[in-house]
mmCIF file of C-alpha atoms in Angstrom:
data_model
loop_
_atom_site.group_PDB
_atom_site.id
_atom_site.type_symbol
_atom_site.label_atom_id
_atom_site.label_comp_id
_atom_site.label_asym_id
_atom_site.label_seq_id
_atom_site.Cartn_x
_atom_site.Cartn_y
_atom_site.Cartn_z
ATOM 1 C CA UNK A 1 118.745 -23.772 265.331
ATOM 2 C CA UNK A 2 122.031 -25.537 265.986
ATOM 3 C CA UNK A 3 120.149 -28.804 266.578
ATOM 4 C CA UNK A 4 118.910 -28.623 262.998
ATOM 5 C CA UNK A 5 122.492 -28.483 261.769
ATOM 6 C CA UNK A 6 123.395 -31.499 263.888
ATOM 7 C CA UNK A 7 120.501 -33.296 262.197
ATOM 8 C CA UNK A 8 121.845 -32.177 258.811
ATOM 9 C CA UNK A 9 125.250 -33.531 259.819
ATOM 10 C CA UNK A 10 123.702 -36.966 260.361
ATOM 11 C CA UNK A 11 121.668 -36.758 257.160
ATOM 12 C CA UNK A 12 124.787 -35.859 255.179
ATOM 13 C CA UNK A 13 126.518 -38.988 256.469
ATOM 14 C CA UNK A 14 123.538 -40.989 255.220
ATOM 15 C CA UNK A 15 123.620 -39.415 251.745
ATOM 16 C CA UNK A 16 126.387 -41.142 249.759
ATOM 17 C CA UNK A 17 126.027 -39.090 246.571
ATOM 18 C CA UNK A 18 126.537 -35.849 248.524
ATOM 19 C CA UNK A 19 129.644 -37.211 250.232
ATOM 20 C CA UNK A 20 130.941 -38.105 246.767
ATOM 21 C CA UNK A 21 130.123 -34.637 245.373
ATOM 22 C CA UNK A 22 131.859 -33.005 248.335
ATOM 23 C CA UNK A 23 134.952 -35.195 248.350
ATOM 24 C CA UNK A 24 137.214 -32.224 247.555
ATOM 25 C CA UNK A 25 135.407 -29.805 249.861
ATOM 26 C CA UNK A 26 137.300 -29.090 253.074
ATOM 27 C CA UNK A 27 136.362 -25.628 254.289
ATOM 28 C CA UNK A 28 134.829 -23.689 257.154
ATOM 29 C CA UNK A 29 131.473 -22.134 256.332
ATOM 30 C CA UNK A 30 129.567 -19.599 258.414
ATOM 31 C CA UNK A 31 125.789 -19.797 258.427
ATOM 32 C CA UNK A 32 124.236 -16.863 260.234
ATOM 33 C CA UNK A 33 120.551 -17.205 261.108
ATOM 34 C CA UNK A 34 119.318 -13.981 262.628
ATOM 35 C CA UNK A 35 121.767 -13.301 265.451
ATOM 36 C CA UNK A 36 122.914 -16.924 265.659
ATOM 37 C CA UNK A 37 126.261 -17.753 264.105
ATOM 38 C CA UNK A 38 126.920 -21.386 263.269
ATOM 39 C CA UNK A 39 130.328 -22.510 262.032
ATOM 40 C CA UNK A 40 130.385 -25.604 259.871
ATOM 41 C CA UNK A 41 133.672 -27.444 259.407
ATOM 42 C CA UNK A 42 133.706 -29.695 256.368
ATOM 43 C CA UNK A 43 136.464 -32.227 255.726
ATOM 44 C CA UNK A 44 136.398 -34.029 252.369
ATOM 45 C CA UNK A 45 132.639 -33.614 252.209
ATOM 46 C CA UNK A 46 131.981 -34.750 255.777
ATOM 47 C CA UNK A 47 130.645 -32.207 258.254
ATOM 48 C CA UNK A 48 133.020 -32.845 261.128
ATOM 49 C CA UNK A 49 132.105 -29.988 263.475
ATOM 50 C CA UNK A 50 129.048 -27.831 264.070
ATOM 51 C CA UNK A 51 130.079 -25.000 266.386
ATOM 52 C CA UNK A 52 127.943 -22.228 267.816
ATOM 53 C CA UNK A 53 129.306 -18.717 267.560
ATOM 54 C CA UNK A 54 129.887 -15.923 267.848
ATOM 55 C CA UNK A 55 133.568 -16.372 267.245
ATOM 56 C CA UNK A 56 136.115 -13.876 266.093
ATOM 57 C CA UNK A 57 138.821 -16.531 265.924
ATOM 58 C CA UNK A 58 137.259 -18.895 263.415
ATOM 59 C CA UNK A 59 138.150 -18.166 259.800
ATOM 60 C CA UNK A 60 135.555 -19.092 257.200
ATOM 61 C CA UNK A 61 135.650 -19.375 253.414
ATOM 62 C CA UNK A 62 132.162 -18.080 252.690
ATOM 63 C CA UNK A 63 129.087 -17.140 254.676
ATOM 64 C CA UNK A 64 125.357 -17.520 254.122
ATOM 65 C CA UNK A 65 123.296 -15.107 256.189
ATOM 66 C CA UNK A 66 119.529 -15.297 256.472
ATOM 67 C CA UNK A 67 116.790 -15.346 259.116
ATOM 68 C CA UNK A 68 114.986 -18.204 260.826
ATOM 69 C CA UNK A 69 111.625 -17.554 259.216
ATOM 70 C CA UNK A 70 113.148 -17.457 255.721
ATOM 71 C CA UNK A 71 115.048 -20.660 256.419
ATOM 72 C CA UNK A 72 111.855 -22.327 257.665
ATOM 73 C CA UNK A 73 110.212 -21.406 254.359
ATOM 74 C CA UNK A 74 113.287 -22.639 252.456
ATOM 75 C CA UNK A 75 112.889 -26.021 254.132
ATOM 76 C CA UNK A 76 109.227 -26.430 253.136
ATOM 77 C CA UNK A 77 108.573 -29.245 250.620
ATOM 78 C CA UNK A 78 107.259 -26.715 248.084
ATOM 79 C CA UNK A 79 108.698 -23.324 249.022
ATOM 80 C CA UNK A 80 107.219 -20.106 247.677
ATOM 81 C CA UNK A 81 109.089 -18.370 244.824
ATOM 82 C CA UNK A 82 112.371 -16.960 246.055
ATOM 83 C CA UNK A 83 112.454 -19.254 249.082
ATOM 84 C CA UNK A 84 113.169 -22.305 246.920
ATOM 85 C CA UNK A 85 116.914 -21.676 246.531
ATOM 86 C CA UNK A 86 119.713 -19.997 248.503
ATOM 87 C CA UNK A 87 120.189 -17.519 245.654
ATOM 88 C CA UNK A 88 116.451 -16.943 245.731
ATOM 89 C CA UNK A 89 116.771 -15.796 249.348
ATOM 90 C CA UNK A 90 119.154 -13.121 248.083
ATOM 91 C CA UNK A 91 116.757 -12.172 245.312
ATOM 92 C CA UNK A 92 113.860 -11.608 247.737
ATOM 93 C CA UNK A 93 116.057 -9.709 250.181
ATOM 94 C CA UNK A 94 116.067 -12.418 252.859
ATOM 95 C CA UNK A 95 119.649 -13.577 252.531
ATOM 96 C CA UNK A 96 123.200 -12.593 251.825
ATOM 97 C CA UNK A 97 126.303 -14.453 250.729
ATOM 98 C CA UNK A 98 129.794 -13.124 251.182
ATOM 99 C CA UNK A 99 133.390 -14.269 251.342
ATOM 100 C CA UNK A 100 134.931 -16.460 248.651
ATOM 101 C CA UNK A 101 131.877 -16.808 246.416
ATOM 102 C CA UNK A 102 133.872 -18.585 243.722
ATOM 103 C CA UNK A 103 134.620 -21.332 246.251
ATOM 104 C CA UNK A 104 130.895 -21.627 246.867
ATOM 105 C CA UNK A 105 130.135 -21.733 243.142
ATOM 106 C CA UNK A 106 132.722 -24.456 242.551
ATOM 107 C CA UNK A 107 130.937 -26.519 245.191
ATOM 108 C CA UNK A 108 127.482 -25.143 244.590
ATOM 109 C CA UNK A 109 125.546 -28.324 244.006
ATOM 110 C CA UNK A 110 127.071 -29.886 247.127
ATOM 111 C CA UNK A 111 126.340 -26.893 249.336
ATOM 112 C CA UNK A 112 122.844 -26.296 247.973
ATOM 113 C CA UNK A 113 121.862 -29.907 248.509
ATOM 114 C CA UNK A 114 123.450 -29.886 251.957
ATOM 115 C CA UNK A 115 121.432 -26.813 252.924
ATOM 116 C CA UNK A 116 118.256 -28.439 251.585
ATOM 117 C CA UNK A 117 118.689 -31.661 253.603
ATOM 118 C CA UNK A 118 115.969 -30.732 256.149
ATOM 119 C CA UNK A 119 113.496 -30.288 253.300
ATOM 120 C CA UNK A 120 110.993 -33.120 253.443
ATOM 121 C CA UNK A 121 110.245 -35.124 250.360
ATOM 122 C CA UNK A 122 107.168 -34.362 248.330
ATOM 123 C CA UNK A 123 105.251 -36.142 245.639
ATOM 124 C CA UNK A 124 105.740 -34.736 242.142
ATOM 125 C CA UNK A 125 102.931 -32.219 241.811
ATOM 126 C CA UNK A 126 101.383 -30.749 238.727
ATOM 127 C CA UNK B 1 109.668 -50.168 222.825
ATOM 128 C CA UNK B 2 108.723 -46.868 221.274
ATOM 129 C CA UNK B 3 110.060 -44.674 218.500
ATOM 130 C CA UNK B 4 109.341 -40.970 218.761
ATOM 131 C CA UNK B 5 107.994 -38.962 215.785
ATOM 132 C CA UNK B 6 110.816 -36.401 216.021
ATOM 133 C CA UNK B 7 113.282 -36.510 213.127
ATOM 134 C CA UNK B 8 116.675 -34.813 213.055
ATOM 135 C CA UNK B 9 118.708 -33.596 210.065
ATOM 136 C CA UNK B 10 121.505 -31.153 209.289
ATOM 137 C CA UNK B 11 121.376 -27.896 207.371
ATOM 138 C CA UNK B 12 124.408 -25.897 206.252
ATOM 139 C CA UNK B 13 123.911 -22.147 205.993
ATOM 140 C CA UNK B 14 126.200 -19.136 205.882
ATOM 141 C CA UNK B 15 126.415 -16.951 208.978
ATOM 142 C CA UNK B 16 128.953 -14.150 209.430
ATOM 143 C CA UNK B 17 130.442 -15.064 206.065
ATOM 144 C CA UNK B 18 131.265 -18.656 206.932
ATOM 145 C CA UNK B 19 129.436 -21.981 206.826
ATOM 146 C CA UNK B 20 127.533 -23.274 209.825
ATOM 147 C CA UNK B 21 126.361 -26.886 209.954
ATOM 148 C CA UNK B 22 123.193 -26.718 211.989
ATOM 149 C CA UNK B 23 121.297 -29.611 213.517
ATOM 150 C CA UNK B 24 117.537 -29.294 213.483
ATOM 151 C CA UNK B 25 114.628 -31.456 214.525
ATOM 152 C CA UNK B 26 111.023 -31.379 213.466
ATOM 153 C CA UNK B 27 107.714 -33.089 214.072
ATOM 154 C CA UNK B 28 104.187 -32.516 212.849
ATOM 155 C CA UNK B 29 102.617 -30.736 209.939
ATOM 156 C CA UNK B 30 100.764 -27.507 209.281
ATOM 157 C CA UNK B 31 101.672 -24.085 210.557
ATOM 158 C CA UNK B 32 105.451 -23.850 211.079
ATOM 159 C CA UNK B 33 106.536 -23.059 214.647
ATOM 160 C CA UNK B 34 110.259 -22.406 215.033
ATOM 161 C CA UNK B 35 111.524 -22.991 218.583
ATOM 162 C CA UNK B 36 114.662 -21.483 220.132
ATOM 163 C CA UNK B 37 116.431 -23.049 223.119
ATOM 164 C CA UNK B 38 117.842 -21.215 226.136
ATOM 165 C CA UNK B 39 121.456 -20.324 226.829
ATOM 166 C CA UNK B 40 123.751 -23.240 227.583
ATOM 167 C CA UNK B 41 121.310 -25.860 226.314
ATOM 168 C CA UNK B 42 119.917 -27.288 223.083
ATOM 169 C CA UNK B 43 116.944 -28.547 221.123
ATOM 170 C CA UNK B 44 116.192 -31.323 223.603
ATOM 171 C CA UNK B 45 114.399 -28.726 225.748
ATOM 172 C CA UNK B 46 111.533 -28.827 223.234
ATOM 173 C CA UNK B 47 111.183 -32.584 222.897
ATOM 174 C CA UNK B 48 108.046 -32.911 225.019
ATOM 175 C CA UNK B 49 106.044 -30.469 222.895
ATOM 176 C CA UNK B 50 107.465 -32.005 219.696
ATOM 177 C CA UNK B 51 106.231 -35.408 220.854
ATOM 178 C CA UNK B 52 102.774 -34.034 221.679
ATOM 179 C CA UNK B 53 100.319 -35.289 219.048
ATOM 180 C CA UNK B 54 97.751 -32.691 220.073
ATOM 181 C CA UNK B 55 100.184 -29.957 219.138
ATOM 182 C CA UNK B 56 101.854 -31.523 216.111
ATOM 183 C CA UNK B 57 98.503 -32.356 214.459
ATOM 184 C CA UNK B 58 98.287 -28.762 213.260
ATOM 185 C CA UNK B 59 101.751 -27.373 213.887
ATOM 186 C CA UNK B 60 105.045 -28.243 212.234
ATOM 187 C CA UNK B 61 107.330 -27.924 215.243
ATOM 188 C CA UNK B 62 110.944 -27.171 214.327
ATOM 189 C CA UNK B 63 113.869 -26.591 216.666
ATOM 190 C CA UNK B 64 117.558 -26.184 215.937
ATOM 191 C CA UNK B 65 120.786 -26.172 217.907
ATOM 192 C CA UNK B 66 122.640 -22.901 217.637
ATOM 193 C CA UNK B 67 126.249 -23.331 216.464
ATOM 194 C CA UNK B 68 128.397 -24.349 219.481
ATOM 195 C CA UNK B 69 125.333 -26.030 221.052
ATOM 196 C CA UNK B 70 124.006 -29.580 221.051
ATOM 197 C CA UNK B 71 124.857 -31.346 217.787
ATOM 198 C CA UNK B 72 125.776 -28.176 215.861
ATOM 199 C CA UNK B 73 129.551 -27.907 215.722
ATOM 200 C CA UNK B 74 131.321 -24.624 216.351
ATOM 201 C CA UNK B 75 132.647 -22.894 213.208
ATOM 202 C CA UNK B 76 136.003 -23.856 211.754
ATOM 203 C CA UNK B 77 138.796 -22.249 213.744
ATOM 204 C CA UNK B 78 136.874 -22.256 217.008
ATOM 205 C CA UNK B 79 139.913 -23.557 218.844
ATOM 206 C CA UNK B 80 141.438 -20.081 218.902
ATOM 207 C CA UNK B 81 138.186 -18.148 219.111
ATOM 208 C CA UNK B 82 136.511 -16.755 222.212
ATOM 209 C CA UNK B 83 132.823 -17.598 221.839
ATOM 210 C CA UNK B 84 130.707 -14.520 222.472
ATOM 211 C CA UNK B 85 127.202 -14.599 221.036
ATOM 212 C CA UNK B 86 125.855 -11.314 219.681
ATOM 213 C CA UNK B 87 122.354 -10.149 218.875
ATOM 214 C CA UNK B 88 123.422 -9.673 215.263
ATOM 215 C CA UNK B 89 124.846 -13.192 214.846
ATOM 216 C CA UNK B 90 121.844 -14.745 216.576
ATOM 217 C CA UNK B 91 119.404 -12.862 214.313
ATOM 218 C CA UNK B 92 121.412 -13.779 211.208
ATOM 219 C CA UNK B 93 121.371 -17.436 212.242
ATOM 220 C CA UNK B 94 117.612 -17.549 212.814
ATOM 221 C CA UNK B 95 116.923 -15.858 209.460
ATOM 222 C CA UNK B 96 119.356 -18.189 207.692
ATOM 223 C CA UNK B 97 117.586 -21.233 209.120
ATOM 224 C CA UNK B 98 114.189 -19.887 208.027
ATOM 225 C CA UNK B 99 115.473 -19.275 204.507
ATOM 226 C CA UNK B 100 117.371 -22.546 204.391
ATOM 227 C CA UNK B 101 114.322 -24.563 205.399
ATOM 228 C CA UNK B 102 112.017 -22.478 203.220
ATOM 229 C CA UNK B 103 109.695 -21.647 206.109
ATOM 230 C CA UNK B 104 106.825 -19.319 205.262
ATOM 231 C CA UNK B 105 106.327 -16.845 208.106
ATOM 232 C CA UNK B 106 106.648 -19.263 211.027
ATOM 233 C CA UNK B 107 105.540 -18.537 214.543
ATOM 234 C CA UNK B 108 108.707 -17.944 216.547
ATOM 235 C CA UNK B 109 108.773 -19.415 220.061
ATOM 236 C CA UNK B 110 111.889 -18.698 222.106
ATOM 237 C CA UNK B 111 112.804 -19.204 225.733
ATOM 238 C CA UNK B 112 115.142 -17.007 227.791
ATOM 239 C CA UNK B 113 117.767 -15.701 225.375
ATOM 240 C CA UNK B 114 115.624 -17.265 222.645
ATOM 241 C CA UNK B 115 112.721 -15.173 223.889
ATOM 242 C CA UNK B 116 114.924 -12.106 223.921
ATOM 243 C CA UNK B 117 115.875 -12.673 220.281
ATOM 244 C CA UNK B 118 112.233 -13.357 219.405
ATOM 245 C CA UNK B 119 111.401 -9.856 220.637
ATOM 246 C CA UNK B 120 114.383 -8.428 218.719
ATOM 247 C CA UNK B 121 113.055 -10.103 215.563
ATOM 248 C CA UNK B 122 109.547 -8.807 216.315
ATOM 249 C CA UNK B 123 111.013 -5.315 216.216
ATOM 250 C CA UNK B 124 113.502 -5.713 213.364
ATOM 251 C CA UNK B 125 112.170 -8.430 211.013
ATOM 252 C CA UNK B 126 108.422 -8.839 211.618
ATOM 253 C CA UNK B 127 107.786 -9.561 207.939
ATOM 254 C CA UNK B 128 109.547 -12.913 208.290
ATOM 255 C CA UNK B 129 107.174 -14.208 210.998
ATOM 256 C CA UNK B 130 103.468 -14.559 211.736
ATOM 257 C CA UNK B 131 103.741 -14.119 215.517
ATOM 258 C CA UNK B 132 105.981 -14.377 218.543
ATOM 259 C CA UNK B 133 105.831 -16.419 221.742
ATOM 260 C CA UNK B 134 108.430 -15.023 224.130
ATOM 261 C CA UNK B 135 108.950 -17.323 227.106
ATOM 262 C CA UNK B 136 110.925 -16.170 230.168
ATOM 263 C CA UNK B 137 111.843 -13.147 228.072
ATOM 264 C CA UNK B 138 112.470 -9.579 229.049
ATOM 265 C CA UNK B 139 113.952 -6.389 227.704
ATOM 266 C CA UNK B 140 117.240 -6.757 229.567
ATOM 267 C CA UNK B 141 118.768 -8.662 232.479
ATOM 268 C CA UNK B 142 122.072 -7.609 233.975
ATOM 269 C CA UNK B 143 123.947 -10.557 235.480
ATOM 270 C CA UNK B 144 123.511 -11.216 239.191
ATOM 271 C CA UNK B 145 126.496 -13.565 238.895
ATOM 272 C CA UNK B 146 129.955 -13.381 237.341
ATOM 273 C CA UNK B 147 129.734 -15.008 233.913
ATOM 274 C CA UNK B 148 133.483 -15.760 234.027
ATOM 275 C CA UNK B 149 132.775 -18.336 236.733
ATOM 276 C CA UNK B 150 131.553 -20.657 233.999
ATOM 277 C CA UNK B 151 134.701 -20.948 231.927
ATOM 278 C CA UNK B 152 137.788 -21.706 233.978
ATOM 279 C CA UNK B 153 140.627 -24.222 233.769
ATOM 280 C CA UNK B 154 140.228 -25.249 237.409
ATOM 281 C CA UNK B 155 136.552 -26.126 237.519
ATOM 282 C CA UNK B 156 133.825 -27.712 235.412
ATOM 283 C CA UNK B 157 131.809 -24.889 233.889
ATOM 284 C CA UNK B 158 128.920 -27.136 232.988
ATOM 285 C CA UNK B 159 128.468 -28.472 236.483
ATOM 286 C CA UNK B 160 128.739 -24.996 237.978
ATOM 287 C CA UNK B 161 126.301 -23.630 235.422
ATOM 288 C CA UNK B 162 123.819 -26.395 236.161
ATOM 289 C CA UNK B 163 124.091 -25.760 239.896
ATOM 290 C CA UNK B 164 123.469 -22.063 239.333
ATOM 291 C CA UNK B 165 120.505 -22.384 236.971
ATOM 292 C CA UNK B 166 118.860 -24.918 239.261
ATOM 293 C CA UNK B 167 117.852 -21.776 241.171
ATOM 294 C CA UNK B 168 115.481 -21.064 238.289
ATOM 295 C CA UNK B 169 113.678 -24.412 238.337
ATOM 296 C CA UNK B 170 110.369 -24.690 240.155
ATOM 297 C CA UNK B 171 110.067 -27.075 243.109
ATOM 298 C CA UNK B 172 106.896 -28.286 241.381
ATOM 299 C CA UNK B 173 108.979 -29.645 238.475
ATOM 300 C CA UNK B 174 109.075 -33.453 238.340
ATOM 301 C CA UNK B 175 112.445 -34.566 239.617
ATOM 302 C CA UNK B 176 113.345 -36.511 236.460
ATOM 303 C CA UNK B 177 112.726 -33.494 234.239
ATOM 304 C CA UNK B 178 114.579 -31.169 236.614
ATOM 305 C CA UNK B 179 117.666 -33.324 236.181
ATOM 306 C CA UNK B 180 117.179 -33.838 232.435
ATOM 307 C CA UNK B 181 117.063 -30.054 232.145
ATOM 308 C CA UNK B 182 120.225 -29.641 234.203
ATOM 309 C CA UNK B 183 122.040 -32.371 232.275
ATOM 310 C CA UNK B 184 121.994 -30.211 229.145
ATOM 311 C CA UNK B 185 123.850 -27.480 231.031
ATOM 312 C CA UNK B 186 126.311 -30.031 232.382
ATOM 313 C CA UNK B 187 126.976 -31.148 228.775
ATOM 314 C CA UNK B 188 127.405 -27.649 227.404
ATOM 315 C CA UNK B 189 130.758 -27.090 225.682
ATOM 316 C CA UNK B 190 133.491 -25.131 227.457
ATOM 317 C CA UNK B 191 132.768 -21.414 227.436
ATOM 318 C CA UNK B 192 129.430 -21.762 225.641
ATOM 319 C CA UNK B 193 127.183 -20.857 228.571
ATOM 320 C CA UNK B 194 129.483 -17.919 229.324
ATOM 321 C CA UNK B 195 129.380 -16.797 225.680
ATOM 322 C CA UNK B 196 125.585 -16.970 225.644
ATOM 323 C CA UNK B 197 125.323 -15.061 228.898
ATOM 324 C CA UNK B 198 127.632 -12.375 227.568
ATOM 325 C CA UNK B 199 125.024 -11.479 224.978
ATOM 326 C CA UNK B 200 122.112 -11.947 227.350
ATOM 327 C CA UNK B 201 123.490 -9.873 230.213
ATOM 328 C CA UNK B 202 125.283 -7.081 228.359
ATOM 329 C CA UNK B 203 123.272 -6.185 225.230
ATOM 330 C CA UNK B 204 120.420 -3.859 226.217
ATOM 331 C CA UNK B 205 119.550 -2.774 222.667
ATOM 332 C CA UNK B 206 116.068 -4.289 222.851
ATOM 333 C CA UNK B 207 114.842 -1.700 225.349
ATOM 334 C CA UNK B 208 114.801 1.072 222.749
ATOM 335 C CA UNK B 209 113.213 -1.189 220.120
ATOM 336 C CA UNK B 210 110.178 -2.465 222.039
ATOM 337 C CA UNK B 211 108.103 0.509 220.864
ATOM 338 C CA UNK B 212 108.738 -0.490 217.245
ATOM 339 C CA UNK B 213 106.868 -3.792 217.621
ATOM 340 C CA UNK B 214 103.503 -3.763 215.845
ATOM 341 C CA UNK B 215 101.339 -6.425 217.441
ATOM 342 C CA UNK B 216 98.515 -5.662 214.985
ATOM 343 C CA UNK B 217 100.656 -7.312 212.318
ATOM 344 C CA UNK B 218 102.436 -9.908 214.428
ATOM 345 C CA UNK B 219 100.984 -10.776 217.836
ATOM 346 C CA UNK B 220 103.371 -11.017 220.775
ATOM 347 C CA UNK B 221 102.546 -13.207 223.757
ATOM 348 C CA UNK B 222 104.856 -13.442 226.757
ATOM 349 C CA UNK B 223 104.850 -16.312 229.242
ATOM 350 C CA UNK B 224 106.782 -16.230 232.522
ATOM 351 C CA UNK B 225 107.184 -18.550 235.492
ATOM 352 C CA UNK B 226 106.905 -17.341 239.072
ATOM 353 C CA UNK B 227 109.956 -19.371 240.084
ATOM 354 C CA UNK B 228 112.184 -17.710 237.485
ATOM 355 C CA UNK B 229 114.804 -15.684 239.363
ATOM 356 C CA UNK B 230 116.517 -14.579 236.140
ATOM 357 C CA UNK B 231 113.500 -13.208 234.292
ATOM 358 C CA UNK B 232 110.965 -12.549 237.021
ATOM 359 C CA UNK B 233 107.254 -11.929 236.426
ATOM 360 C CA UNK B 234 108.008 -8.276 237.158
ATOM 361 C CA UNK B 235 110.652 -8.234 234.402
ATOM 362 C CA UNK B 236 108.272 -9.839 231.914
ATOM 363 C CA UNK B 237 105.433 -7.464 232.878
ATOM 364 C CA UNK B 238 107.677 -4.433 232.430
ATOM 365 C CA UNK B 239 108.582 -5.746 228.991
ATOM 366 C CA UNK B 240 105.004 -6.572 227.988
ATOM 367 C CA UNK B 241 103.845 -3.147 229.161
ATOM 368 C CA UNK B 242 106.355 -1.524 226.796
ATOM 369 C CA UNK B 243 104.900 -3.371 223.771
ATOM 370 C CA UNK B 244 101.532 -1.974 222.753
ATOM 371 C CA UNK B 245 99.102 -4.876 222.427
ATOM 372 C CA UNK B 246 101.364 -7.566 223.869
ATOM 373 C CA UNK B 247 99.790 -10.121 226.204
ATOM 374 C CA UNK B 248 101.312 -11.861 229.214
ATOM 375 C CA UNK B 249 100.601 -15.069 231.118
ATOM 376 C CA UNK B 250 102.189 -15.849 234.500
ATOM 377 C CA UNK B 251 102.697 -19.499 235.443
ATOM 378 C CA UNK B 252 102.505 -19.804 239.233
ATOM 379 C CA UNK B 253 104.193 -23.197 239.488
ATOM 380 C CA UNK B 254 106.893 -23.029 236.820
ATOM 381 C CA UNK B 255 110.387 -21.636 236.395
ATOM 382 C CA UNK B 256 112.824 -20.529 233.697
ATOM 383 C CA UNK B 257 112.772 -23.706 231.546
ATOM 384 C CA UNK B 258 109.056 -24.522 231.528
ATOM 385 C CA UNK B 259 108.874 -26.655 228.376
ATOM 386 C CA UNK B 260 111.740 -28.758 229.691
ATOM 387 C CA UNK B 261 111.431 -28.728 233.490
ATOM 388 C CA UNK B 262 107.671 -29.305 233.682
ATOM 389 C CA UNK B 263 106.152 -30.138 230.297
ATOM 390 C CA UNK B 264 102.734 -31.088 231.688
ATOM 391 C CA UNK B 265 102.451 -27.825 233.592
ATOM 392 C CA UNK B 266 103.636 -25.796 230.608
ATOM 393 C CA UNK B 267 101.438 -27.405 227.949
ATOM 394 C CA UNK B 268 98.222 -25.420 228.556
ATOM 395 C CA UNK B 269 100.155 -22.153 228.506
ATOM 396 C CA UNK B 270 101.810 -23.065 225.207
ATOM 397 C CA UNK B 271 98.530 -24.225 223.665
ATOM 398 C CA UNK B 272 96.953 -20.932 224.731
ATOM 399 C CA UNK B 273 99.869 -19.046 223.173
ATOM 400 C CA UNK B 274 99.483 -20.938 219.887
ATOM 401 C CA UNK B 275 95.787 -20.048 219.805
ATOM 402 C CA UNK B 276 96.749 -16.397 220.010
ATOM 403 C CA UNK B 277 98.905 -16.738 216.887
ATOM 404 C CA UNK B 278 97.467 -16.411 213.350
ATOM 405 C CA UNK B 279 96.442 -19.347 211.145
ATOM 406 C CA UNK B 280 94.911 -21.930 213.393
ATOM 407 C CA UNK B 281 95.881 -23.339 216.722
ATOM 408 C CA UNK B 282 96.722 -26.437 218.597
ATOM 409 C CA UNK B 283 94.213 -29.009 219.655
#
């Protein structure tokens, strides 16, 4: 799983509009996928460190917790209802968000689009 | 170059004892169909259907911006007022627009909070309408978010609101229309989305009124998208089941803003809904 986040790190660097949206975002974020904890360190919109947990010494601002199968569905080009958005994962009981949720909401478009970076493009479908 | 058939004008009516200058658009002729936009948005959500010659051939499509929304200014003195929409003010506004425009028993089509108020009007003022199309509408939705997030001095409420409601847009929506839909939320005035949500997430008075709706006199058709996290198909079904004679259509590939986010996908569902309403139907 951590390799995927390294790939997302590279994709973020190649996505200028996201770097612009995240220019005020400098926080640690925990993404927990099943039993795997992954700490993401953002600095002015750049993802500077991807660190495998568990860690009890790394503070984080907010956490997104889900499972690998749900995340795989989330990254499909046309996800099923509920798997199409991080808040959808919560709605279908496959995710949880805790910590400073207001911080997440203030940076919601940035973080949502960051999390969706592995999603492959699709043609507009009727 | 192209010029669309939609025309826009202003109407001044009295709501809550004070004047409201309301912007409205219309296109087409025939049976009047009054369209209500969602929270935090405006009349532009309906532009695809209003530009659809197959629909406007037999239907006079009319949509208006609620006060505080789109091109309708807030009332005088708004600068010291906390905007909090109420069921009563919303109903009074819709009835004032109908009277002001001289509409004879229009079909009422509303989406989200507009669908909620359509069902309230079906229960309370059915004599003013010929039928109701309630889109992404349910009896009640408590907030799964904090509505105060969307009106703060340290963040842009419109951008946060757009990022939140993007959760309700289908991945099947064409990208251009997804972003056109979100732009309206980004443009929403400060505190307006919050004030709309206050009504939508706190007033549960419709639940007790659903049994009063007489679909033999005014048909009620609900339409809901599978990708709507706010009003889910289960929410819409629960609501339809509580209205004797109401019908429901589920759109597998659409979300909470179907007429705006995916007009091509929504069209057949809207045409079907119009056919279920009295006095003719769309092409």
